[in-house]
Coordinates of C-alpha atoms and ligand atoms in Angstrom, one line a residue:
Chain A
X1 CA -0.3 30.8 -32.7
X2 CA 1.7 28.5 -30.4
X3 CA 0.5 27.3 -27.6
X4 CA 2.2 25.4 -24.9
X5 CA 1.7 24.2 -21.5
X6 CA 3.8 22.9 -18.5
X7 CA 2.1 21.0 -15.4
X8 CA -1.0 21.7 -16.5
X9 CA -4.1 19.3 -16.1
X10 CA -2.6 15.9 -17.8
X11 CA -0.3 17.7 -19.7
X12 CA 3.5 17.6 -17.6
X13 CA 4.5 19.3 -20.9
X14 CA 3.0 19.9 -24.2
X15 CA 3.5 22.5 -27.5
X16 CA 0.6 22.9 -30.1
X17 CA 0.9 24.4 -33.5
X18 CA -2.5 26.2 -33.8
X19 CA -3.3 27.8 -37.5
X20 CA -5.4 30.6 -38.5
X21 CA -8.8 29.1 -39.5
X22 CA -10.5 26.0 -38.2
X23 CA -8.2 23.7 -35.9
X24 CA -10.1 20.3 -35.3
X25 CA -9.1 18.3 -32.2
X26 CA -10.0 14.6 -32.2
X27 CA -9.3 12.0 -29.7
X28 CA -11.0 9.2 -27.4
X29 CA -12.6 10.1 -24.2
X30 CA -9.8 11.8 -21.3
X31 CA -7.3 12.6 -24.0
X32 CA -6.9 15.9 -23.2
X33 CA -8.7 17.7 -25.7
X34 CA -10.8 19.8 -23.1
X35 CA -7.8 20.8 -21.4
X36 CA -6.0 22.3 -24.5
X37 CA -8.4 24.2 -24.6
X38 CA -8.7 25.7 -20.7
X39 CA -5.1 26.2 -21.1
X40 CA -5.8 28.7 -23.6
X41 CA -8.8 30.5 -22.4
X42 CA -6.8 30.4 -18.6
X43 CA -4.2 31.9 -20.3
X44 CA -6.7 34.5 -21.5
X45 CA -8.5 35.1 -18.8
X46 CA -5.9 35.0 -16.3
X47 CA -8.1 32.6 -14.0
X48 CA -9.9 29.0 -14.3
X49 CA -12.7 29.7 -17.4
X50 CA -15.1 27.6 -16.1
X51 CA -15.1 28.5 -12.6
X52 CA -13.8 27.2 -9.5
X53 CA -10.3 27.5 -7.9
X54 CA -7.6 28.1 -10.7
X55 CA -5.1 25.7 -9.1
X56 CA -7.2 22.8 -9.6
X57 CA -6.2 23.3 -12.9
X58 CA -2.2 22.5 -11.7
X59 CA -1.3 18.6 -12.8
X60 CA -1.7 16.9 -9.4
X61 CA 1.3 16.8 -7.3
X62 CA 3.2 20.1 -8.5
X63 CA 4.0 23.2 -7.5
X64 CA 4.4 24.9 -10.5
X65 CA 1.9 25.7 -13.7
X66 CA 2.4 27.7 -16.6
X67 CA 1.0 28.2 -19.7
X68 CA 2.2 30.4 -22.3
X69 CA 1.5 31.4 -26.0
X70 CA 2.9 33.2 -28.8
X71 CA 0.1 35.2 -30.5
X72 CA -0.2 38.1 -33.0
X73 CA 0.1 41.3 -31.4
X74 CA -2.3 44.2 -32.2
X75 CA -1.8 47.0 -34.6
X76 CA 1.3 46.3 -37.2
X77 CA 0.5 43.2 -39.1
X78 CA 2.6 40.4 -38.4
X79 CA 4.1 41.2 -35.2
X80 CA 4.1 38.7 -32.4
X81 CA 4.3 38.6 -28.4
X82 CA 4.5 36.1 -25.9
X83 CA 2.0 36.1 -23.2
X84 CA 3.1 33.8 -20.3
X85 CA 0.7 33.0 -17.3
X86 CA 2.1 30.8 -14.5
X87 CA 1.0 29.8 -10.5
X88 CA 3.7 29.0 -8.4
X89 CA 3.5 27.8 -4.9
X90 CA 5.0 29.1 -2.0
X91 CA 6.0 27.0 1.0
X92 CA 6.4 30.1 3.5
X93 CA 3.1 31.5 3.2
X94 CA 1.3 28.5 1.7
X95 CA -0.2 30.2 -0.9
X96 CA 0.0 30.0 -4.9
X97 CA 1.5 33.4 -6.7
X98 CA 0.3 34.1 -10.2
X99 CA 2.6 36.0 -12.3
X100 CA 1.6 37.7 -15.9
X101 CA 4.1 38.8 -18.5
X102 CA 4.2 40.0 -22.4
X103 CA 7.5 39.2 -23.7
X104 CA 9.1 38.3 -20.4
X105 CA 8.3 41.9 -18.6
X106 CA 5.8 41.3 -15.8
X107 CA 2.5 42.9 -16.1
X108 CA -0.2 43.9 -14.0
X109 CA -3.8 42.3 -15.0
X110 CA -5.0 45.4 -15.9
X111 CA -2.2 45.9 -18.8
X112 CA -2.4 42.5 -19.6
X113 CA -5.6 41.4 -20.1
X114 CA -7.4 41.5 -23.8
X115 CA -4.4 41.1 -25.6
X116 CA -5.4 37.4 -26.5
X117 CA -8.9 37.1 -26.6
X118 CA -11.7 33.9 -26.2
X119 CA -14.9 33.2 -26.8
X120 CA -15.5 29.8 -25.4
X121 CA -18.2 27.4 -25.4
X122 CA -18.5 24.5 -23.1
X123 CA -20.9 21.5 -23.2
X124 CA -22.1 23.1 -20.0
X125 CA -23.5 26.3 -21.7
X126 CA -26.2 24.6 -23.1
X127 CA -27.9 24.8 -19.8
X128 CA -27.1 28.3 -19.6
X129 CA -31.0 29.5 -20.1
X130 CA -32.4 27.0 -17.4
X131 CA -29.3 27.4 -15.0
X132 CA -29.1 28.9 -11.5
X133 CA -27.5 32.6 -11.8
X134 CA -24.3 31.6 -11.4
X135 CA -23.1 30.7 -15.0
X136 CA -24.7 33.8 -16.1
X137 CA -23.2 36.2 -14.0
X138 CA -19.5 34.3 -14.9
X139 CA -20.6 34.4 -18.8
X140 CA -21.0 38.0 -18.4
X141 CA -17.8 38.5 -16.3
X142 CA -16.0 36.4 -18.5
X143 CA -16.5 38.8 -21.6
X144 CA -16.5 41.9 -20.0
X145 CA -12.7 41.2 -17.9
X146 CA -11.3 41.0 -21.9
X147 CA -13.3 44.0 -23.3
X148 CA -12.5 46.3 -20.3
X149 CA -9.4 45.3 -17.8
X150 CA -10.6 48.0 -15.5
X151 CA -13.7 45.6 -15.0
X152 CA -11.5 42.9 -13.9
X153 CA -10.0 45.3 -11.6
X154 CA -13.7 46.0 -10.1
X155 CA -14.3 42.6 -9.9
X156 CA -11.5 41.8 -7.9
X157 CA -11.7 45.0 -5.4
X158 CA -16.0 43.7 -5.3
X159 CA -14.5 40.6 -3.9
X160 CA -12.0 41.6 -1.4
X161 CA -14.5 44.4 -0.1
X162 CA -17.6 41.7 0.0
X163 CA -15.2 38.9 2.0
X164 CA -13.9 42.1 4.4
X165 CA -17.1 43.7 5.0
X166 CA -19.1 39.8 5.6
X167 CA -16.2 39.6 8.3
X168 CA -17.0 42.8 10.0
X169 CA -21.0 41.7 9.8
X170 CA -20.1 38.3 11.4
X171 CA -18.1 40.2 14.3
X172 CA -20.9 43.0 14.7
X173 CA -23.8 39.9 14.5
X174 CA -21.6 38.9 17.6
X175 CA -21.0 41.8 19.4
X176 CA -17.1 41.7 18.5
X177 CA -17.9 45.2 16.4
X178 CA -19.3 48.4 16.0
X179 CA -21.6 49.4 13.3
X180 CA -18.7 51.8 12.3
X181 CA -16.2 49.4 11.3
X182 CA -18.7 48.6 8.4
X183 CA -18.2 52.1 6.6
X184 CA -14.6 51.7 5.4
X185 CA -15.7 48.7 3.3
X186 CA -19.0 50.2 2.2
X187 CA -17.4 52.8 0.5
X188 CA -15.0 50.6 -1.7
X189 CA -18.0 48.0 -2.5
X190 CA -20.2 50.5 -3.5
X191 CA -17.6 52.1 -6.0
X192 CA -16.6 48.6 -7.3
X193 CA -20.3 47.6 -7.4
X194 CA -21.4 50.7 -9.2
X195 CA -19.0 50.1 -11.8
X196 CA -19.7 46.7 -12.3
X197 CA -23.6 47.1 -12.5
X198 CA -22.4 50.0 -15.1
X199 CA -20.8 47.7 -17.2
X200 CA -23.4 44.8 -17.2
X201 CA -26.4 47.0 -18.0
X202 CA -24.6 48.5 -21.1
X203 CA -23.0 45.2 -22.0
X204 CA -26.7 43.2 -22.1
X205 CA -27.8 46.5 -23.9
X206 CA -25.8 46.2 -26.6
X207 CA -25.8 42.9 -27.1
X208 CA -29.8 42.6 -27.3
X209 CA -29.9 43.4 -31.2
X210 CA -26.6 41.5 -31.9
X211 CA -28.1 38.2 -30.2
X212 CA -31.4 38.6 -31.8
X213 CA -29.8 39.0 -35.3
X214 CA -28.0 35.8 -34.6
X215 CA -30.8 33.9 -33.3
X216 CA -32.4 34.7 -36.6
X217 CA -30.2 33.9 -38.8
X218 CA -29.8 30.1 -36.8
X219 CA -33.9 30.2 -38.0
X220 CA -35.7 31.4 -34.6
X221 CA -38.3 33.9 -35.8
X222 CA -39.6 35.3 -32.3
X223 CA -37.5 38.5 -31.3
X224 CA -34.4 37.5 -28.7
X225 CA -33.9 39.8 -25.9
X226 CA -31.6 40.3 -22.7
X227 CA -33.3 42.1 -19.7
X228 CA -30.5 42.4 -16.7
X229 CA -32.0 42.0 -13.2
X230 CA -29.5 44.0 -11.0
X231 CA -29.1 41.9 -7.3
X232 CA -30.3 45.2 -5.5
X233 CA -33.9 46.1 -4.2
X234 CA -34.2 49.4 -6.0
X235 CA -37.4 50.9 -7.6
X236 CA -36.2 54.5 -6.9
X237 CA -34.0 54.6 -9.7
X238 CA -31.0 57.2 -9.7
X239 CA -27.4 56.4 -10.3
X240 CA -25.8 53.0 -9.7
X241 CA -24.0 53.9 -6.6
X242 CA -27.2 55.7 -5.2
X243 CA -28.9 52.9 -5.6
X244 CA -26.6 50.2 -4.3
X245 CA -26.1 52.8 -1.3
X246 CA -29.6 52.9 -0.5
X247 CA -30.4 48.9 -1.0
X248 CA -27.3 48.3 1.6
X249 CA -29.3 50.9 4.0
X250 CA -32.3 49.0 3.6
X251 CA -31.2 45.7 3.7
X252 CA -28.8 46.2 6.9
X253 CA -31.1 44.5 9.6
X254 CA -30.8 41.6 7.6
X255 CA -27.5 41.8 6.4
X256 CA -26.4 41.7 10.2
X257 CA -28.9 38.8 11.1
X258 CA -27.4 37.0 8.3
X259 CA -23.7 37.8 8.4
X260 CA -23.7 38.7 4.7
X261 CA -23.7 41.3 2.4
X262 CA -27.4 40.3 0.8
X263 CA -27.1 43.0 -1.7
X264 CA -24.9 43.7 -4.8
X265 CA -23.6 42.4 -8.1
X266 CA -23.2 39.2 -6.6
X267 CA -26.3 38.7 -6.8
X268 CA -27.2 40.0 -10.7
X269 CA -29.0 38.1 -12.7
X270 CA -30.4 38.4 -16.6
X271 CA -33.5 37.3 -18.2
X272 CA -32.9 35.5 -21.5
X273 CA -36.6 36.5 -23.2
X274 CA -38.4 34.9 -26.4
X275 CA -40.6 37.3 -27.5
X276 CA -40.9 39.3 -24.1
X277 CA -41.3 35.6 -21.9
X278 CA -38.4 33.8 -20.4
X279 CA -37.1 31.8 -21.9
X280 CA -36.1 29.6 -18.6
X281 CA -40.0 29.1 -18.6
X282 CA -41.3 28.8 -21.9
X283 CA -38.8 28.1 -24.5
X284 CA -38.5 24.6 -25.9
X285 CA -35.6 22.9 -25.9
X286 CA -34.5 23.9 -29.5
X287 CA -35.4 27.3 -28.9
X288 CA -32.8 27.4 -25.7
X289 CA -30.0 26.1 -27.9
X290 CA -30.9 28.5 -30.2
X291 CA -30.7 31.0 -27.6
X292 CA -27.2 30.0 -26.4
X293 CA -25.8 30.0 -30.0
X294 CA -27.7 33.6 -30.3
X295 CA -25.7 34.7 -27.1
X296 CA -22.0 33.3 -28.2
X297 CA -22.6 35.1 -31.5
X298 CA -23.1 38.4 -29.7
X299 CA -19.9 37.6 -27.7
X300 CA -18.2 37.7 -30.6
X301 CA -19.4 40.4 -32.3
X302 CA -18.7 42.7 -29.3
X303 CA -15.4 41.8 -28.9
X304 CA -15.4 42.9 -32.9
X305 CA -17.2 45.8 -32.4
X306 CA -15.2 46.9 -29.2
X307 CA -12.0 47.1 -32.0
X308 CA -10.1 44.6 -30.1
X309 CA -8.1 41.4 -31.2
X310 CA -10.6 39.0 -32.8
X311 CA -11.7 36.8 -30.3
X312 CA -10.5 32.7 -30.5
X313 CA -13.6 30.8 -30.8
X314 CA -13.4 27.5 -28.5
X315 CA -15.9 24.9 -29.2
X316 CA -15.5 22.1 -26.4
X317 CA -17.8 18.9 -27.7
X318 CA -20.5 21.0 -28.5
X319 CA -20.9 19.2 -31.6
X320 CA -22.1 16.0 -30.7
X321 CA -24.8 17.8 -28.1
X322 CA -26.2 19.6 -31.1
X323 CA -29.1 18.1 -33.0
X324 CA -28.7 18.4 -37.3
X325 CA -30.0 22.0 -37.5
X326 CA -28.1 23.5 -34.8
X327 CA -25.1 22.1 -35.9
X328 CA -25.8 23.3 -39.5
X329 CA -26.0 26.8 -37.4
X330 CA -23.2 26.9 -35.5
X331 CA -21.1 25.9 -38.6
X332 CA -22.5 28.6 -40.6
X333 CA -21.1 30.8 -38.0
X334 CA -18.4 29.4 -37.8
X335 CA -17.8 29.6 -41.5
X336 CA -18.1 33.5 -41.6
X337 CA -21.3 34.8 -40.1
X338 CA -19.5 35.5 -36.3
X339 CA -16.3 36.7 -38.0
X340 CA -13.9 34.7 -36.0
X341 CA -10.5 34.2 -37.6
X342 CA -9.5 30.7 -35.5
X343 CA -11.2 28.6 -34.0
X344 CA -10.5 25.3 -32.3
X345 CA -13.2 22.4 -32.2
X346 CA -13.2 19.5 -29.9
X347 CA -14.6 15.9 -30.6
X348 CA -14.4 12.3 -30.0
X349 CA -14.9 11.5 -34.2
X350 CA -15.1 14.7 -36.7
X351 CA -19.1 14.5 -37.5
X352 CA -18.1 15.5 -41.2
X353 CA -17.2 18.9 -40.6
X354 CA -14.6 18.7 -42.8
X355 CA -17.5 18.5 -45.4
X356 CA -19.3 22.1 -44.1
X357 CA -16.0 24.0 -43.2
X358 CA -12.6 24.6 -44.5
X359 CA -10.4 22.7 -41.6
X360 CA -6.7 24.5 -41.5
X361 CA -5.9 20.8 -39.8
X362 CA -7.0 17.8 -37.6
X363 CA -5.1 17.1 -34.6
X364 CA -5.0 13.9 -32.8
X365 CA -4.9 13.5 -29.2
X366 CA -3.8 10.8 -27.5
X367 CA -3.1 10.6 -23.9
X368 CA -1.6 13.9 -23.3
X369 CA 0.5 13.9 -26.8
X370 CA -0.9 16.0 -29.9
X371 CA -0.2 15.5 -33.5
X372 CA -1.3 16.8 -36.3
X373 CA -3.0 13.8 -38.8
X374 CA -1.1 12.9 -41.5
X375 CA 1.8 14.5 -40.6
X376 CA 4.9 13.7 -39.1
Chain B
X1 CA 14.9 12.1 9.9
X2 CA 17.6 12.9 13.0
X3 CA 20.7 12.5 10.8
X4 CA 21.5 16.4 11.6
X5 CA 23.0 17.5 15.1
X6 CA 19.4 18.7 17.0
X7 CA 21.3 22.7 16.6
X8 CA 21.6 22.6 12.9
X9 CA 17.2 21.3 12.7
X10 CA 16.8 24.1 15.2
X11 CA 17.9 26.6 13.3
X12 CA 16.5 25.3 9.8
X13 CA 13.2 25.2 11.4
X14 CA 13.8 29.0 12.9
X15 CA 15.1 30.4 9.4
X16 CA 11.9 28.8 8.2
X17 CA 9.6 31.0 10.2
X18 CA 11.2 33.9 8.2
X19 CA 8.9 35.5 5.3
X20 CA 10.3 34.4 1.7
X21 CA 12.5 31.7 3.1
X22 CA 11.1 28.4 2.6
X23 CA 12.0 25.1 3.9
X24 CA 15.0 24.1 1.4
X25 CA 16.0 27.5 1.6
X26 CA 16.2 27.6 5.4
X27 CA 17.9 24.6 5.3
X28 CA 20.6 25.8 2.7
X29 CA 21.0 28.3 5.6
X30 CA 21.6 26.2 8.3
X31 CA 24.3 24.2 6.3
X32 CA 26.1 27.4 5.5
X33 CA 26.4 28.4 8.8
X34 CA 26.9 25.0 10.7
X35 CA 30.0 24.3 7.7
X36 CA 31.2 27.4 5.9
X37 CA 30.8 30.4 9.0
X38 CA 33.0 30.6 11.5
X39 CA 32.6 30.0 14.6
X40 CA 33.2 34.1 15.5
X41 CA 31.1 35.7 13.1
X42 CA 28.2 33.0 14.3
X43 CA 28.5 34.6 17.8
X44 CA 28.3 38.1 16.6
X45 CA 25.0 36.9 14.7
X46 CA 23.8 35.1 17.6
X47 CA 24.8 38.6 19.8
X48 CA 23.1 40.8 17.1
X49 CA 19.7 38.6 17.4
X50 CA 19.8 38.4 21.0
X51 CA 20.5 42.2 21.2
X52 CA 17.5 42.7 19.2
X53 CA 15.2 40.8 21.4
X54 CA 16.5 42.1 24.3
X55 CA 16.4 45.9 23.9
X56 CA 14.1 46.7 20.7
X57 CA 11.2 48.4 21.2
X58 CA 8.7 49.9 19.8
X59 CA 8.9 54.0 20.5
X60 CA 6.2 55.0 23.2
X61 CA 4.9 57.7 21.4
X62 CA 5.1 56.7 17.3
X63 CA 5.5 52.7 17.7
X64 CA 8.4 52.9 15.4
X65 CA 11.5 50.6 16.2
X66 CA 13.3 51.9 19.0
X67 CA 15.9 51.2 22.0
X68 CA 14.5 50.0 25.4
X69 CA 11.4 51.8 25.4
X70 CA 13.5 55.3 24.5
X71 CA 12.0 57.7 22.1
X72 CA 12.7 56.5 18.4
X73 CA 15.5 58.3 16.0
X74 CA 13.3 60.4 14.6
X75 CA 11.2 61.3 17.9
X76 CA 14.4 62.4 19.5
X77 CA 15.2 64.7 16.2
X78 CA 15.0 68.3 18.1
X79 CA 14.5 70.0 14.5
X80 CA 11.8 67.9 13.8
X81 CA 8.0 69.9 13.1
X82 CA 6.1 68.2 15.9
X83 CA 2.4 70.2 14.1
X84 CA 2.6 67.4 11.5
X85 CA 1.9 63.2 11.5
X86 CA 2.2 61.1 9.1
X87 CA 0.3 57.6 9.6
X88 CA 1.9 54.8 8.1
X89 CA 1.2 50.9 8.2
X90 CA 4.7 49.5 9.0
X91 CA 8.0 50.6 10.1
X92 CA 9.2 49.5 7.2
X93 CA 6.9 53.1 5.7
X94 CA 9.1 55.1 7.9
X95 CA 12.1 54.6 5.7
X96 CA 10.6 54.7 2.7
X97 CA 9.4 58.2 3.6
X98 CA 12.8 59.3 4.9
X99 CA 14.5 58.4 2.1
X100 CA 12.6 61.2 0.0
X101 CA 13.7 63.6 2.5
X102 CA 10.4 65.4 1.5
X103 CA 9.0 65.1 5.4
X104 CA 10.1 67.1 8.4
X105 CA 7.0 66.2 10.8
X106 CA 6.9 63.0 13.1
X107 CA 5.4 59.6 12.4
X108 CA 2.7 57.6 13.9
X109 CA 3.0 53.2 12.9
X110 CA -0.2 51.7 12.8
X111 CA 1.6 48.3 12.8
X112 CA -0.8 46.9 9.9
X113 CA -3.8 47.7 8.2
X114 CA -7.4 47.0 8.7
X115 CA -8.6 43.3 7.6
X116 CA -11.2 41.7 9.5
X117 CA -10.7 38.6 7.3
X118 CA -7.4 37.9 9.2
X119 CA -9.0 39.2 12.5
X120 CA -7.0 42.7 12.5
X121 CA -9.9 45.4 13.4
X122 CA -9.5 48.9 14.7
X123 CA -8.4 47.7 18.4
X124 CA -5.7 45.5 16.8
X125 CA -4.0 48.5 15.5
X126 CA -2.4 51.6 17.6
X127 CA -5.9 53.8 16.5
X128 CA -6.6 55.3 19.8
X129 CA -2.6 56.2 20.5
X130 CA -3.0 58.4 17.4
X131 CA -6.0 59.9 18.7
X132 CA -4.8 60.3 21.7
X133 CA -1.6 62.5 20.7
X134 CA -4.3 64.7 18.6
X135 CA -6.4 65.5 21.3
X136 CA -3.4 66.4 23.4
X137 CA -3.0 69.6 21.3
X138 CA -0.2 71.0 18.9
X139 CA -1.1 69.1 15.6
X140 CA -2.2 71.1 12.6
X141 CA -2.5 68.3 10.1
X142 CA -2.4 64.2 10.4
X143 CA -1.4 62.7 6.7
X144 CA -2.7 59.2 5.7
X145 CA -0.1 57.5 4.2
X146 CA -1.5 53.9 4.3
X147 CA -1.2 52.0 1.0
X148 CA -3.4 52.1 -1.5
X149 CA -4.7 48.9 -1.8
X150 CA -8.0 48.1 -0.7
X151 CA -7.3 47.6 2.9
X152 CA -4.8 50.7 2.9
X153 CA -8.0 53.0 1.6
X154 CA -10.2 51.6 4.2
X155 CA -7.9 52.0 7.0
X156 CA -7.6 55.7 6.0
X157 CA -11.4 56.0 5.9
X158 CA -11.9 54.9 9.3
X159 CA -9.1 57.0 10.9
X160 CA -10.4 59.7 8.6
X161 CA -13.7 59.3 10.1
X162 CA -12.4 58.8 13.9
X163 CA -10.7 62.5 13.3
X164 CA -13.0 64.0 12.2
X165 CA -14.1 65.9 15.8
X166 CA -10.4 67.2 16.2
X167 CA -9.1 70.4 15.6
X168 CA -7.0 69.0 13.0
X169 CA -6.7 69.0 9.3
X170 CA -6.6 65.2 7.5
X171 CA -4.5 64.9 4.0
X172 CA -4.5 61.9 2.0
X173 CA -1.5 60.8 0.0
X174 CA -1.7 61.8 -3.9
X175 CA -2.5 58.6 -6.1
X176 CA 0.3 57.6 -8.3
X177 CA 1.4 55.3 -5.9
X178 CA 0.9 52.2 -8.2
X179 CA -2.7 50.5 -7.8
X180 CA -2.5 48.6 -4.6
X181 CA 1.1 49.6 -4.2
X182 CA 3.0 49.3 -1.5
X183 CA 4.7 52.4 0.1
X184 CA 7.4 50.4 1.1
X185 CA 8.6 49.1 -2.2
X186 CA 7.4 52.0 -4.2
X187 CA 10.4 53.9 -5.8
X188 CA 11.7 57.5 -4.2
X189 CA 10.0 59.7 -7.0
X190 CA 7.0 58.1 -6.5
X191 CA 6.9 58.9 -2.8
X192 CA 7.9 62.1 -2.9
X193 CA 5.2 62.9 -5.4
X194 CA 2.4 61.1 -3.7
X195 CA 3.8 63.6 -0.5
X196 CA 4.0 67.2 -2.1
X197 CA 0.5 66.0 -4.1
X198 CA -1.3 65.1 -0.7
X199 CA -4.8 66.8 -0.7
X200 CA -7.4 66.9 2.1
X201 CA -8.9 63.8 2.8
Ligands
ATP401 N1 -5.5 18.8 -12.3 C1 -5.6 17.2 -12.9 N2 -3.6 17.1 -12.9 C2 -3.6 15.8 -13.8 N3 -4.6 14.9 -14.6 C3 -5.8 15.6 -14.6 C4 -6.1 17.0 -14.0 N4 -7.4 17.7 -14.1 C5 -7.8 16.7 -14.9 N5 -7.1 15.5 -15.3 C6 -7.6 14.6 -16.0 O1 -7.0 15.0 -17.8 C7 -7.3 13.8 -18.2 C8 -8.1 14.7 -19.7 O2 -9.2 15.2 -19.2 P1 -9.7 16.2 -20.7 O3 -11.1 16.7 -20.1 O4 -9.1 17.1 -21.8 O5 -10.3 15.0 -21.4 P2 -10.9 15.0 -23.3 O6 -9.9 14.4 -24.2 O7 -11.6 16.1 -23.4 O8 -11.7 14.0 -22.9 P3 -13.9 13.7 -23.0 O9 -13.8 13.7 -24.3 O10 -14.4 12.8 -22.4 O11 -14.1 15.7 -23.0 C9 -8.8 13.1 -17.7 O12 -8.6 11.8 -17.6 C10 -8.8 13.9 -16.0 O13 -8.6 12.9 -15.3
MG402 MG1 -13.6 17.0 -23.2
ZN403 ZN1 8.9 57.5 17.6

C-alpha cells in the first residue's frame, strides 16, 4: 500500500510505502508518527478518527487537505484501487467541502466506506473502560460505519435531525414555534435512531463471545461480556422505533424545558462486564487493559466474519503503555491470533518488538520525513 | 488597498456575493469587465441587471419568477391543468420539471425548505398561500416535490399534515432521486420517473 498525505497535520506532503505484515514507525516525540496513523484512519473513516473536528487535521494555514492511498481492491487478486479524500475550504460559503474518490471518480459516502478498513488503538483507548460514554459510542460508530455504510448514513441523518429538532425545541420553549413544528423532524429522528440502536445492539451481542475468547487467550479467566445500555428509558419493549417514539412522547416536557432531545442513541452507552460485574467499578488496572485488548480483537474478528477486507491494525504508542504480560498478549494477537494481515505500530523506541514479531520494515520518522531504516 | 479605481473594487465586492464566486474569481471578473469588455457590452449587462431589479417579481399565485406583479408564464398558459399543483422549493426546480415535459399542471414555489437551524420556519415559506390556494377549491391533487434530503422530507411531512383536513389528494414524488438529491440537479429521466411513480403521501 502507498499512503500519500497533503497538508495533513505537520506533513506538507508525504508518500510512504507500507508493506504487508508489521510496519514499525519509530522516531522522537513530535516527529509525526501518530499523524501518519491518523491519516490512514481518516481516509478509511472519511472523518477525524478520534473525535473532534476533521478540519483540525488540516495543516495550519492551509485551505486544502488530502489523503490518498493505493490499496488492494476486493475480489480479484492483485487488482488495486486508489482511494482519495479531500477537504477544501470554499471562501464564498466559508465552509469546508469534502470529496471522496475511488480511482478518480467521485463517490457518495455510502459507496466509499468499507473499501479500506482500519482497527485502531490509540493511547486514550486504554482508558475506555472508565471513561465517559462518548468514546465508547465512538468506538461502536467507527466499526459499524466500516461494516455497514448504511449505518454511516443513519448516523449523519441522526445528527442533522437532532440539530434541527433541538432548534425547534428552543423556539417552542421561547414561544416562537408551535408543537406541531416538531413532528416533521421526529419521524426521521425515530427512523435513524431505530436503525442505529438495532445495529449497536446486534454488534455488541455478536462481539461478546469474540471478546470473551480473546480475553481468555490473553490470560483472563473471568468471562467478559458487553451489555448494551440504550439511551432511552423505556421498559415496555417492542421494536426500537416503537420504544424511541414512546420515550420521546414521555420526555416532551423535559425536552422543551431543556431545549434538547433528551432520549436517543446520542445518549447510548455499553457496559463492559467481567463475571457479570461492571469492569468500570470493579476491575483491576490489568483486567481493564485486558478488556480493551479483547474489545479490539473482537473488532478485528467482526470485520473478518462480515466478509470484508481484512482491516489494517493501527497501534499508536500502546506498547510503551502496556506492562510486559499485556504487551506479550497484544504481540501474540498481532502475530496471528487476530488474523490481521497488515499493521502499523508507532513507538519512540522499538521495545525489542523485532524479537517477538517478524517486522516487515522499520520506518524512521523525523520531522515530517519518513524513510526505511537501513534503506536509501 | 486603494490601488484600483473605486468602481472596479465595488464591482469585485458585488460579484463576490454570488454563490460559487470567491474573492479571487470576483476580482478576475471585475478586471475582465474593466479591461476587456467593450463599453457597449457592459452597458447591456448593466441594463439587464437594472431591468431584473426593477421588473422581476414573484408570481402572485405560485411565486415562480414573473414580470412586474403579473401572473408567471406557467400560470398564464391556458392549456395547463389547474387541478394539479406541484410544490417545489426553488424556482430552479420548476425548470427541471418543465424540461421533462411530464407535468401539465401548475406550480407552487415555497422559496426554500424548512430548516429551523438556519432560522427557516413555516412562516418563512409560502406555506399559508398554498393552503389558501387549495382551500379556494378546484384542486384535485397536490404533488409534494421537495428535495429528498432531510429538510425536503420534513417540509413534505409538514405540508402533508396541514393539507390533511382539506379535500385534496396529496402525493409525493417516488424515490429514485439520489439520496439527499436536489431536484434541480437531477437528470431529466430521473425526474420524469420520479414523477410518473408518485404515490399517495
Ligand atoms: N493541524 C496541524 N498543522 C500542523 N502541525 C500540526 C497540526 N496538528 C499537529 N501538528 C504538529 O504535528 C507534530 C507531530 O505530531 P504527532 O502526534 O504525529 O507526533 P508523534 O511522532 O506521534 O509524537 P509522540 O511520540 O510524542 O506521540 C506535533 O508537533 C504537532 O504540533
Ligand atoms: Mg504519537
Ligand atoms: Zn405562477
